[in-house]
Coordinates of C-alpha atoms in Angstrom, one line a residue:
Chain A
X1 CA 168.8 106.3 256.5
X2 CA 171.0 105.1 259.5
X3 CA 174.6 103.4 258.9
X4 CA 176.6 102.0 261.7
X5 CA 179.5 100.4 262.7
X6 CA 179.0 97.9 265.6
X7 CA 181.2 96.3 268.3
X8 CA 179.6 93.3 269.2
X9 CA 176.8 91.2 268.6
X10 CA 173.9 91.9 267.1
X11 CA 170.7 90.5 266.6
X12 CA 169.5 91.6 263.0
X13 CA 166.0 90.8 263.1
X14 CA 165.6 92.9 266.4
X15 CA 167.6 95.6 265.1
X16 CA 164.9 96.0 262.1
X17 CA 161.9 95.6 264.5
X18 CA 163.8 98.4 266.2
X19 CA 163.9 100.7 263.5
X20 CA 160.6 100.2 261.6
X21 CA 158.8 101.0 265.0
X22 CA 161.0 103.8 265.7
X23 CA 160.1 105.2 261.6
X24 CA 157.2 107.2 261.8
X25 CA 157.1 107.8 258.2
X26 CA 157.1 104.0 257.3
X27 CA 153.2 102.7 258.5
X28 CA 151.3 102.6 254.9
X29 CA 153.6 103.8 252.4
X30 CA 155.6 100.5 252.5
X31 CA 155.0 97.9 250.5
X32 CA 158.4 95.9 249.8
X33 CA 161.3 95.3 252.7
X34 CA 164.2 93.7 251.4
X35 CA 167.0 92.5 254.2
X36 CA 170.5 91.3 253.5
X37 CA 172.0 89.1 256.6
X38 CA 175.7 88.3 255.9
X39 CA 176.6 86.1 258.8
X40 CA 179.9 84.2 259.6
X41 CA 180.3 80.7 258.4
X42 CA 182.5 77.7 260.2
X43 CA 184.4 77.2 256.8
X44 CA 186.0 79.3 254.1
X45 CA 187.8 77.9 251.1
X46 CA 188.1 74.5 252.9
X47 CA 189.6 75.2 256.2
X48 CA 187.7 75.2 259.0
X49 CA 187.2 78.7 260.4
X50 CA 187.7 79.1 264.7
X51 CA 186.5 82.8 264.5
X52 CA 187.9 86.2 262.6
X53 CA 188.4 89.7 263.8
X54 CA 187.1 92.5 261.5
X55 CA 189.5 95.3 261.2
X56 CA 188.3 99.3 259.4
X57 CA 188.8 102.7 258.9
X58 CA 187.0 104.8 261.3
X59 CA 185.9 108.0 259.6
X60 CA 186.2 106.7 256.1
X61 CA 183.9 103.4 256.4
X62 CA 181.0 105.1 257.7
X63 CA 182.0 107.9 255.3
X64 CA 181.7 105.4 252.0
X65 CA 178.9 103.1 253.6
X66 CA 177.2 106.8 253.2
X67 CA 178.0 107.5 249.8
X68 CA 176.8 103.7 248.8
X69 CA 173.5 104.5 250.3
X70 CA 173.1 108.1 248.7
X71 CA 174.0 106.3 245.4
X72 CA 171.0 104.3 245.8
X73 CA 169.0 106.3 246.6
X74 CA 169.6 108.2 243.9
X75 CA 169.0 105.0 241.4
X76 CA 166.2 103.6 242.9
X77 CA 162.4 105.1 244.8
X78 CA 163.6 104.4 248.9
X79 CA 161.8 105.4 251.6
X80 CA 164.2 104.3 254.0
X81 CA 167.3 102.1 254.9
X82 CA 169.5 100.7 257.4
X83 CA 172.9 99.9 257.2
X84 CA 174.9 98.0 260.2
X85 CA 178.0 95.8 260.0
X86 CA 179.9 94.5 262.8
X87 CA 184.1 95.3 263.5
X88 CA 186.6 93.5 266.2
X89 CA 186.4 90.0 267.2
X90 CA 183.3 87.6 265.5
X91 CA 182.3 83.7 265.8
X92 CA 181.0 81.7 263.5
X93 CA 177.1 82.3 262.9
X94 CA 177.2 86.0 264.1
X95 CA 176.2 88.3 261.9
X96 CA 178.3 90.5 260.3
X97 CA 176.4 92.7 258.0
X98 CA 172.5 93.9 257.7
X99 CA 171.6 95.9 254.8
X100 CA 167.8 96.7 255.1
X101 CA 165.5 98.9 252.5
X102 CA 162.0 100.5 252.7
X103 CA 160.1 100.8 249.6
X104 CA 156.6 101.2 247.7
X105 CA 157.8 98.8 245.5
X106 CA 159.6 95.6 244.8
X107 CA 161.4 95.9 242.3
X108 CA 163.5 99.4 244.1
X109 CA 164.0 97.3 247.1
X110 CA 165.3 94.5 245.0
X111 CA 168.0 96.1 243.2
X112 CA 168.9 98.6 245.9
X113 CA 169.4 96.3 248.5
X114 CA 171.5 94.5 246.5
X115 CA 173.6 97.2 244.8
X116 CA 174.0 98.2 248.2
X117 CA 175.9 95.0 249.7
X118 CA 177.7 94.7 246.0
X119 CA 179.1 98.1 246.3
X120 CA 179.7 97.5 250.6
X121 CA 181.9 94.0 249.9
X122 CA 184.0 96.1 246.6
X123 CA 184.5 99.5 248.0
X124 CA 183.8 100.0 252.0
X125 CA 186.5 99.6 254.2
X126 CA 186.4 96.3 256.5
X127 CA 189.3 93.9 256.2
X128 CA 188.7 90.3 257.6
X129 CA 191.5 88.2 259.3
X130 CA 190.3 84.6 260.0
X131 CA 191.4 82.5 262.7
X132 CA 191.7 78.9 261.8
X133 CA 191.7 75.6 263.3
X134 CA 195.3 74.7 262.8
X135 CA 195.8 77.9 264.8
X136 CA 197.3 80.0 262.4
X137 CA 195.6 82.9 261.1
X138 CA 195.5 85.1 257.9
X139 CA 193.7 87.7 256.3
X140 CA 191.3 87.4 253.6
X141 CA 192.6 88.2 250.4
X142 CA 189.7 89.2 248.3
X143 CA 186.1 89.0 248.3
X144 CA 184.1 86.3 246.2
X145 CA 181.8 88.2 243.4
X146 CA 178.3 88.4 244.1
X147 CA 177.1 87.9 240.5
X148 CA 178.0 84.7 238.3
X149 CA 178.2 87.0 235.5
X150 CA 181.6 88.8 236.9
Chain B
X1 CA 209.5 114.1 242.7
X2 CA 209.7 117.9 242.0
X3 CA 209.6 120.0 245.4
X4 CA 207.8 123.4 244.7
X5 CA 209.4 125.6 246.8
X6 CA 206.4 128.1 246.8
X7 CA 204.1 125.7 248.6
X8 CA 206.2 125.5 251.6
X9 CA 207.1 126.6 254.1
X10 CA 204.2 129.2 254.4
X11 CA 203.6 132.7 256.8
X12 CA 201.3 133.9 259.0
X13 CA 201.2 137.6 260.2
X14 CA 205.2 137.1 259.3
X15 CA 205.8 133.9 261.2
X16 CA 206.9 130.6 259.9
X17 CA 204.0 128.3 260.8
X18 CA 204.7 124.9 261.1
X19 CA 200.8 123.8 261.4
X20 CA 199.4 120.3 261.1
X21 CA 198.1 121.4 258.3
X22 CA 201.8 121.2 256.9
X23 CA 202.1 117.6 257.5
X24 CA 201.1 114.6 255.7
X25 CA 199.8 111.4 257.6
X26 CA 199.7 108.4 256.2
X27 CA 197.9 105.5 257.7
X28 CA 198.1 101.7 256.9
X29 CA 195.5 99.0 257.2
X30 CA 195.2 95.1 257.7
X31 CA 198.1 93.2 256.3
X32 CA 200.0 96.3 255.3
X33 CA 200.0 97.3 258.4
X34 CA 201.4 94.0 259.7
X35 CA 203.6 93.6 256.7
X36 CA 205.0 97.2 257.9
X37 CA 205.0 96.9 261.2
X38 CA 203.4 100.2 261.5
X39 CA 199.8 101.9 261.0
X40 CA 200.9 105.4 260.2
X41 CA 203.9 107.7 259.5
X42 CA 203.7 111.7 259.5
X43 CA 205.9 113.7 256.8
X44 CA 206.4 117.1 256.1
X45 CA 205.0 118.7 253.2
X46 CA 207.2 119.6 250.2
X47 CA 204.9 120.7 247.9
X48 CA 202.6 119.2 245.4
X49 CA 203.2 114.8 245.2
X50 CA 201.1 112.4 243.9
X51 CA 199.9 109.6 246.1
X52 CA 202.3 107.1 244.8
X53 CA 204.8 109.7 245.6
X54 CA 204.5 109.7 249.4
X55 CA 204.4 105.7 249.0
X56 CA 207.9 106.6 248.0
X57 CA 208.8 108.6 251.0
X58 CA 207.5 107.1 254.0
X59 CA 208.6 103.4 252.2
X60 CA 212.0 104.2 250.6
X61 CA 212.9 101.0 247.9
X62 CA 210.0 99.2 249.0
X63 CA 207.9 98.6 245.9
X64 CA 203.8 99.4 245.9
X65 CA 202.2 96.5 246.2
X66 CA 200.2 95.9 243.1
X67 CA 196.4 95.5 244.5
X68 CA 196.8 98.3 247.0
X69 CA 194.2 100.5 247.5
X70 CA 194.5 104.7 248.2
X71 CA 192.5 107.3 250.1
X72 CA 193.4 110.9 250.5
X73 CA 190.6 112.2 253.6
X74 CA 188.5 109.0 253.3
X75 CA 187.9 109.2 249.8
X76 CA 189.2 106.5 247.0
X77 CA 191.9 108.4 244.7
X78 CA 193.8 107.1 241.9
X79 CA 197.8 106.5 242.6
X80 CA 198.7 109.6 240.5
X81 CA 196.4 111.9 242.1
X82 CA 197.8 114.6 243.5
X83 CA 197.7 115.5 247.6
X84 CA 197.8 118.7 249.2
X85 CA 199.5 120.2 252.7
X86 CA 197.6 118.7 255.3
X87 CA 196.1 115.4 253.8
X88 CA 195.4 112.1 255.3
X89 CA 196.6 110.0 252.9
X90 CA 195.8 105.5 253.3
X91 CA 196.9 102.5 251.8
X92 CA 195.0 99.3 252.0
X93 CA 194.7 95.8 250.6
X94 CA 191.1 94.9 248.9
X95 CA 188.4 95.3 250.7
X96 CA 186.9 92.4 253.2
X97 CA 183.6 93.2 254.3
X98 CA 180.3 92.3 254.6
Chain C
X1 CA 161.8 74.4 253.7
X2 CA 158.9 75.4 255.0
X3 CA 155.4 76.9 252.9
X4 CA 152.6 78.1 255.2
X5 CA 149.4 80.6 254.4
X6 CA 148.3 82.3 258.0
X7 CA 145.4 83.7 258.6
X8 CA 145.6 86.8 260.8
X9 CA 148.8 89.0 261.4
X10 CA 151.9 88.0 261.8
X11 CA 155.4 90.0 262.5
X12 CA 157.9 88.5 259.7
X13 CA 161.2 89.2 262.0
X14 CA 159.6 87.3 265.1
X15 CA 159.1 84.6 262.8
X16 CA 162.5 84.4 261.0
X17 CA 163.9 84.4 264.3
X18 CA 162.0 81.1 265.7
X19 CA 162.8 79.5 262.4
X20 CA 166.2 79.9 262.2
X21 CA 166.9 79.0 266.0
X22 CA 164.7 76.1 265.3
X23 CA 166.8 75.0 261.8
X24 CA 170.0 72.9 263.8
X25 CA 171.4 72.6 260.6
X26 CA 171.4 76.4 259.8
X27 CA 174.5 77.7 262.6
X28 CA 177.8 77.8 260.9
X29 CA 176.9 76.8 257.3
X30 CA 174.8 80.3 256.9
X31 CA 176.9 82.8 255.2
X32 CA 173.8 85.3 253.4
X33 CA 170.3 85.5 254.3
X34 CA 168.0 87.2 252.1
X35 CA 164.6 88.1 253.3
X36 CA 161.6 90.0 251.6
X37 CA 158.5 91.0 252.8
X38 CA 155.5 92.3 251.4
X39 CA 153.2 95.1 253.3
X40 CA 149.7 96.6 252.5
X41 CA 150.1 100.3 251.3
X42 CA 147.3 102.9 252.2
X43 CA 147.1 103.9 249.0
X44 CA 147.4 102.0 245.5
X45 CA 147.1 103.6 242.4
X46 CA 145.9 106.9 243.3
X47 CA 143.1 105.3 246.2
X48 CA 143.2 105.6 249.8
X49 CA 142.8 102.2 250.8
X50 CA 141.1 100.7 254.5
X51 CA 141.9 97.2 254.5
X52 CA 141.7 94.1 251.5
X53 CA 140.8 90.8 252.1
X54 CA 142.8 88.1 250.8
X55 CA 141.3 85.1 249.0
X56 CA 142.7 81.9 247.9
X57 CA 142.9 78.3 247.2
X58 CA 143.0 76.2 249.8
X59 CA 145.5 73.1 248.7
X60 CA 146.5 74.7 245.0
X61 CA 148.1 77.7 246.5
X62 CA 150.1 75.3 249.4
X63 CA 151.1 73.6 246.4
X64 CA 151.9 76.4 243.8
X65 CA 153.7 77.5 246.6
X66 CA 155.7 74.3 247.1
X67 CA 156.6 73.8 243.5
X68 CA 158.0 77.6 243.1
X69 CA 160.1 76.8 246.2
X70 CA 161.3 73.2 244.6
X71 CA 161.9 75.5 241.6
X72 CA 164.4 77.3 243.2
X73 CA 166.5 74.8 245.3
X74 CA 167.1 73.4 241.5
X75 CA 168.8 76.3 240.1
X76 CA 170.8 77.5 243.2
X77 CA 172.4 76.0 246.2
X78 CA 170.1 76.9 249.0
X79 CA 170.0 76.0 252.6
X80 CA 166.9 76.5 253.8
X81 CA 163.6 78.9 253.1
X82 CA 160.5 79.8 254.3
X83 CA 157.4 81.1 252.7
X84 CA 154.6 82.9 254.5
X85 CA 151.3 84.5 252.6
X86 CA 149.1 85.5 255.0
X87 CA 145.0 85.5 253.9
X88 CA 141.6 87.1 255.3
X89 CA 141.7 90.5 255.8
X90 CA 144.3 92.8 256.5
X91 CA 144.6 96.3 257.4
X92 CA 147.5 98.5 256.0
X93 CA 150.9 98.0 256.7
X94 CA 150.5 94.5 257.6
X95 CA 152.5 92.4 256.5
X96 CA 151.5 90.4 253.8
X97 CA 154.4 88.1 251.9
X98 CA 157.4 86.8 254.3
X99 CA 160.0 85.0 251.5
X100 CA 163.3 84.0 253.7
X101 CA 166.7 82.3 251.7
X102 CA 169.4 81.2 253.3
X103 CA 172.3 80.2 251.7
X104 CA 176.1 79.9 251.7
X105 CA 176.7 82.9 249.3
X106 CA 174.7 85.4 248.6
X107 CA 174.5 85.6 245.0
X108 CA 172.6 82.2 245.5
X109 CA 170.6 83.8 248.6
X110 CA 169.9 87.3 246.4
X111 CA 168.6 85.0 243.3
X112 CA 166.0 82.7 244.8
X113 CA 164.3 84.9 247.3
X114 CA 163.9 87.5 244.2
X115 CA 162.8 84.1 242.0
X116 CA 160.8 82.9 244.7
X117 CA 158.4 86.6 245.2
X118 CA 158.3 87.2 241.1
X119 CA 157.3 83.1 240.8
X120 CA 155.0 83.9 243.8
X121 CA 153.0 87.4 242.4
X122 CA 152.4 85.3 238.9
X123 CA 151.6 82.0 239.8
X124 CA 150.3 81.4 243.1
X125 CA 146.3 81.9 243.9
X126 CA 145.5 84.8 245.9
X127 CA 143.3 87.1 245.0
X128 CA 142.9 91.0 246.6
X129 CA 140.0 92.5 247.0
X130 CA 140.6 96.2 248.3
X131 CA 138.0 98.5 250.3
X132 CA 138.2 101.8 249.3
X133 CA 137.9 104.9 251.6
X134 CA 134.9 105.4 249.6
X135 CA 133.3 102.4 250.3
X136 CA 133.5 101.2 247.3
X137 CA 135.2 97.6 247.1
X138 CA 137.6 96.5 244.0
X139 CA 139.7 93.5 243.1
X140 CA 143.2 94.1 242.1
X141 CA 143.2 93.6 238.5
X142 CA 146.6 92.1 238.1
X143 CA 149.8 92.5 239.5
X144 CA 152.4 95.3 238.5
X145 CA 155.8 93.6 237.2
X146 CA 159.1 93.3 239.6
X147 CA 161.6 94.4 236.8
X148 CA 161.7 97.4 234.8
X149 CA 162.8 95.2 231.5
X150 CA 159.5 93.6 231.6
Chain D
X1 CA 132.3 68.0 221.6
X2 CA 132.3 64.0 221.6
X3 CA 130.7 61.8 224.1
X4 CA 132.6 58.8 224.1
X5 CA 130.5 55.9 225.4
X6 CA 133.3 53.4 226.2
X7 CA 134.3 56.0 229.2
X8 CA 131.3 56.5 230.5
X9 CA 128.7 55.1 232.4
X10 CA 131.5 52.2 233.7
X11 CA 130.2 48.9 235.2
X12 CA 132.1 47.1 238.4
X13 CA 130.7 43.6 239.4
X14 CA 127.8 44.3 236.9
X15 CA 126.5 46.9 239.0
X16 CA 126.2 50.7 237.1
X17 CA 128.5 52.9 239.3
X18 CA 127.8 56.6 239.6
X19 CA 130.7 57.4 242.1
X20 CA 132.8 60.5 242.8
X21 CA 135.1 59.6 240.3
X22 CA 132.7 60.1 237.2
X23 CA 132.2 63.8 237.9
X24 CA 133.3 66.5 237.4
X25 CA 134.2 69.4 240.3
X26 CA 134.2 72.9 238.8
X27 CA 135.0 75.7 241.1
X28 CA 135.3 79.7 240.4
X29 CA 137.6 81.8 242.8
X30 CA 137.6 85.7 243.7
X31 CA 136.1 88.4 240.9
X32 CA 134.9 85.2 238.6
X33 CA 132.6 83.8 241.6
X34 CA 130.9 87.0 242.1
X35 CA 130.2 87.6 238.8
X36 CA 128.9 84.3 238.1
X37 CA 127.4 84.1 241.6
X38 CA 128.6 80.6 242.7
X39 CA 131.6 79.0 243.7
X40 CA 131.1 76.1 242.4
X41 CA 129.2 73.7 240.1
X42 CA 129.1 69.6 239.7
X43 CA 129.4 68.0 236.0
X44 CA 128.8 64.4 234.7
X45 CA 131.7 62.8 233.4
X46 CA 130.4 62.1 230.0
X47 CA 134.0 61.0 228.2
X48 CA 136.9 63.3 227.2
X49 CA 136.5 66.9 227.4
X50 CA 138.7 69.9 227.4
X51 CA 139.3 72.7 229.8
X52 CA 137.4 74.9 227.8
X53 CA 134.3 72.7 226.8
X54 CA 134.2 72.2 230.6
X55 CA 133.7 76.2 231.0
X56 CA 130.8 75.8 228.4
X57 CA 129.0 73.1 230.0
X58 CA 128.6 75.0 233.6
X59 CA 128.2 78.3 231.7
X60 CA 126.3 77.7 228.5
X61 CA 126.3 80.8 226.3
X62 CA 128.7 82.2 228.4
X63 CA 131.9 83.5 226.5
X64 CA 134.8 82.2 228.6
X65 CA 136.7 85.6 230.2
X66 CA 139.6 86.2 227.7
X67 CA 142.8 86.7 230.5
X68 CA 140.9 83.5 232.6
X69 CA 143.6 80.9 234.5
X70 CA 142.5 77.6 234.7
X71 CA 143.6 74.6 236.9
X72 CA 143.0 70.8 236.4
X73 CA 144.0 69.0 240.0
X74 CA 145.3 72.3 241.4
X75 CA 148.1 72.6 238.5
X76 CA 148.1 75.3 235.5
X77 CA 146.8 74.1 232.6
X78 CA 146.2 74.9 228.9
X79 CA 142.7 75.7 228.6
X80 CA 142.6 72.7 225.3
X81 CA 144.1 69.9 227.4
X82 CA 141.9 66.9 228.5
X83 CA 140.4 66.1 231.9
X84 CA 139.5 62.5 233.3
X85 CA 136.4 61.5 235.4
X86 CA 137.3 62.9 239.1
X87 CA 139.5 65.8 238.0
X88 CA 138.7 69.0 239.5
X89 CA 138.9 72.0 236.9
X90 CA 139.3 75.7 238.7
X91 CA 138.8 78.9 236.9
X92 CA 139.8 82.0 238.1
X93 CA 141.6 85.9 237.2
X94 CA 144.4 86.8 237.2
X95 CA 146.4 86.3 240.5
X96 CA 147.4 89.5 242.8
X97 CA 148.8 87.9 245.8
X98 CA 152.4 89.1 247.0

């Protein structure tokens, strides 16, 4: 049930090879994975995007990235999960946030990984300034909504 | 803003303790911090304030920003919750992860 | 947009890797990648289970496979996926079912790869066969649901 | 079930062909093979037949399995719809892959 906060690049794939291998309890009792990748794109509400620096709170982002996971757990059957996302200076295509569940079943690893990254973009504390072609840069106002039903 | 005389200043083994515990810090994030040209200020404790209070203090006539987000010791609080001698207290614009 | 049934084991993060570096129209446009992937438990349903083998239908399943996929490019806005059902036997805790979305936003990404694996467990021919630690050897009668409301 | 002549046997360059395309493939996958013992059988085309009066033909007296799939040219179909000379009908369980 790890959560981190990264500086630098990561490689998420790697990073869950890493930890399944390292899980002793995993072999046999899982049957569904489900992954999140949130990477950085080359656009963002039409402008063309150079790079972006990710700004948080130590202490209190790992501190609510916690609670989100406990609150899942609590909802949903998880055997284990893995929570990384990436602060200071990013390029387009990194990635910026891995949300990774173990479960028996699909339907738990569904919705929890999912609640998990809903409840990460509303609630923990990463604030994203964009750099931009033109030169100028800004922060990001507000995240998008995940669902089309909000 | 009331100031409750009994919270503060406080003794220890009949000494006037000015402890950290005493203070207030309040930290700032993203484009408030830019905005304010400053990522944390420290007051002394007066007794019981709500959150929107010590918005008050440390930013004398400037007004809360309406989206802004609160944290007293990493946890999300309500503007009108109270804090206590001591706290870290944050404000922040929406959240831009993931 | 690639379907492919494997025989033998394969390691679903090795192969989401080599996809996506080999996808030049992937970098920069990428902003979610959602990724599930199925594993053989040791145990289903109260039996210890030693290994299954996998049959199917060489041609229909490719094609069952290809329509769910085409399914789900139609209702959201995907950039690329990848579908890998292994067949033959397995031993527990291999991998199984690779689905891989990737998308823009991740509401898109969190929708079809879920679409794609319930699509997948109803309509696509494979059939398990399990061997039990009691030697005793059972097809899977039918597949449990991958929502609660169901 | 009706023979209709006019479909069947065909004539090209007044020579009686009996080719591929006037029969009829019917295979059975996973639990249903073993239980019938074969994976397959070969039908005459003789004229317009359903799904199910194809399950009949191979397995006379044989009360088709009541949760069966069936397949006409590897896509689902309704066990009453037609099939033509050359199709290829598939029967099978329920599916458990995933």
């Amino acid at each position: 049930m790890a959560v981190m906060v990264v500086q630098g690049n990561f490689d998420p794939w790697q990073e869950i090879q890493a930890y399944q291998n390292a899980a002793d309890c995993l072999p046999g009792t899982v049957g569904a994975t489900s992954v999140f990748v949130g990477t950085m794109r080359d656009f963002n509400a039409g402008n063309a995007v150079k790079g972006m620096t990710l700004e948080y709170y130590p202490g209190m982002t790992e501190r609510q990235l916690e609670k989100i996971v406990a609150e899942a757990r609590r909802q949903w059957r998880l055997l284990d999960s893995l929570v990384m996302h990436r602060v200071g200076d990013i390029l387009p295509n990194d990635p910026i946030v891995l949300v990774a569940v173990w479960a028996a079943h699909r339907g738990d690893a569904f919705d929890a990984s999912r609640y998990i990254m809903e409840a990460l973009k509303s609630r923990a504390p990463f604030w994203k300034k964009e750099r931009l072609d033109s030169g100028d840069e800004c922060w990001v106002a507000e995240n998008t909504k995940g669902y089309k039903s909000d | 803003m009331r100031h409750l005389s009994f919270n503060y200043p406080y003794f220890r083994n009949g000494v006037h303790v000015m402890s950290n515990k005493a203070s207030i810090k309040v930290r700032y994030f993203a484009s408030l911090k830019e905005n304010l040209g400053r990522s944390e200020d420290h007051l002394v404790y007066t007794g019981l304030m709500t959150v929107r209070e010590i918005w008050c203090s440390a930013n004398p006539g400037q007004p809360l920003p309406c989206n802004i987000l609160a944290a007293v010791n990493m946890d999300y609080v309500d503007l009108d919750s109270l804090i206590e001698a001591g706290d870290e207290v944050a404000f922040f614009p929406p959240v831009t992860g993931g």
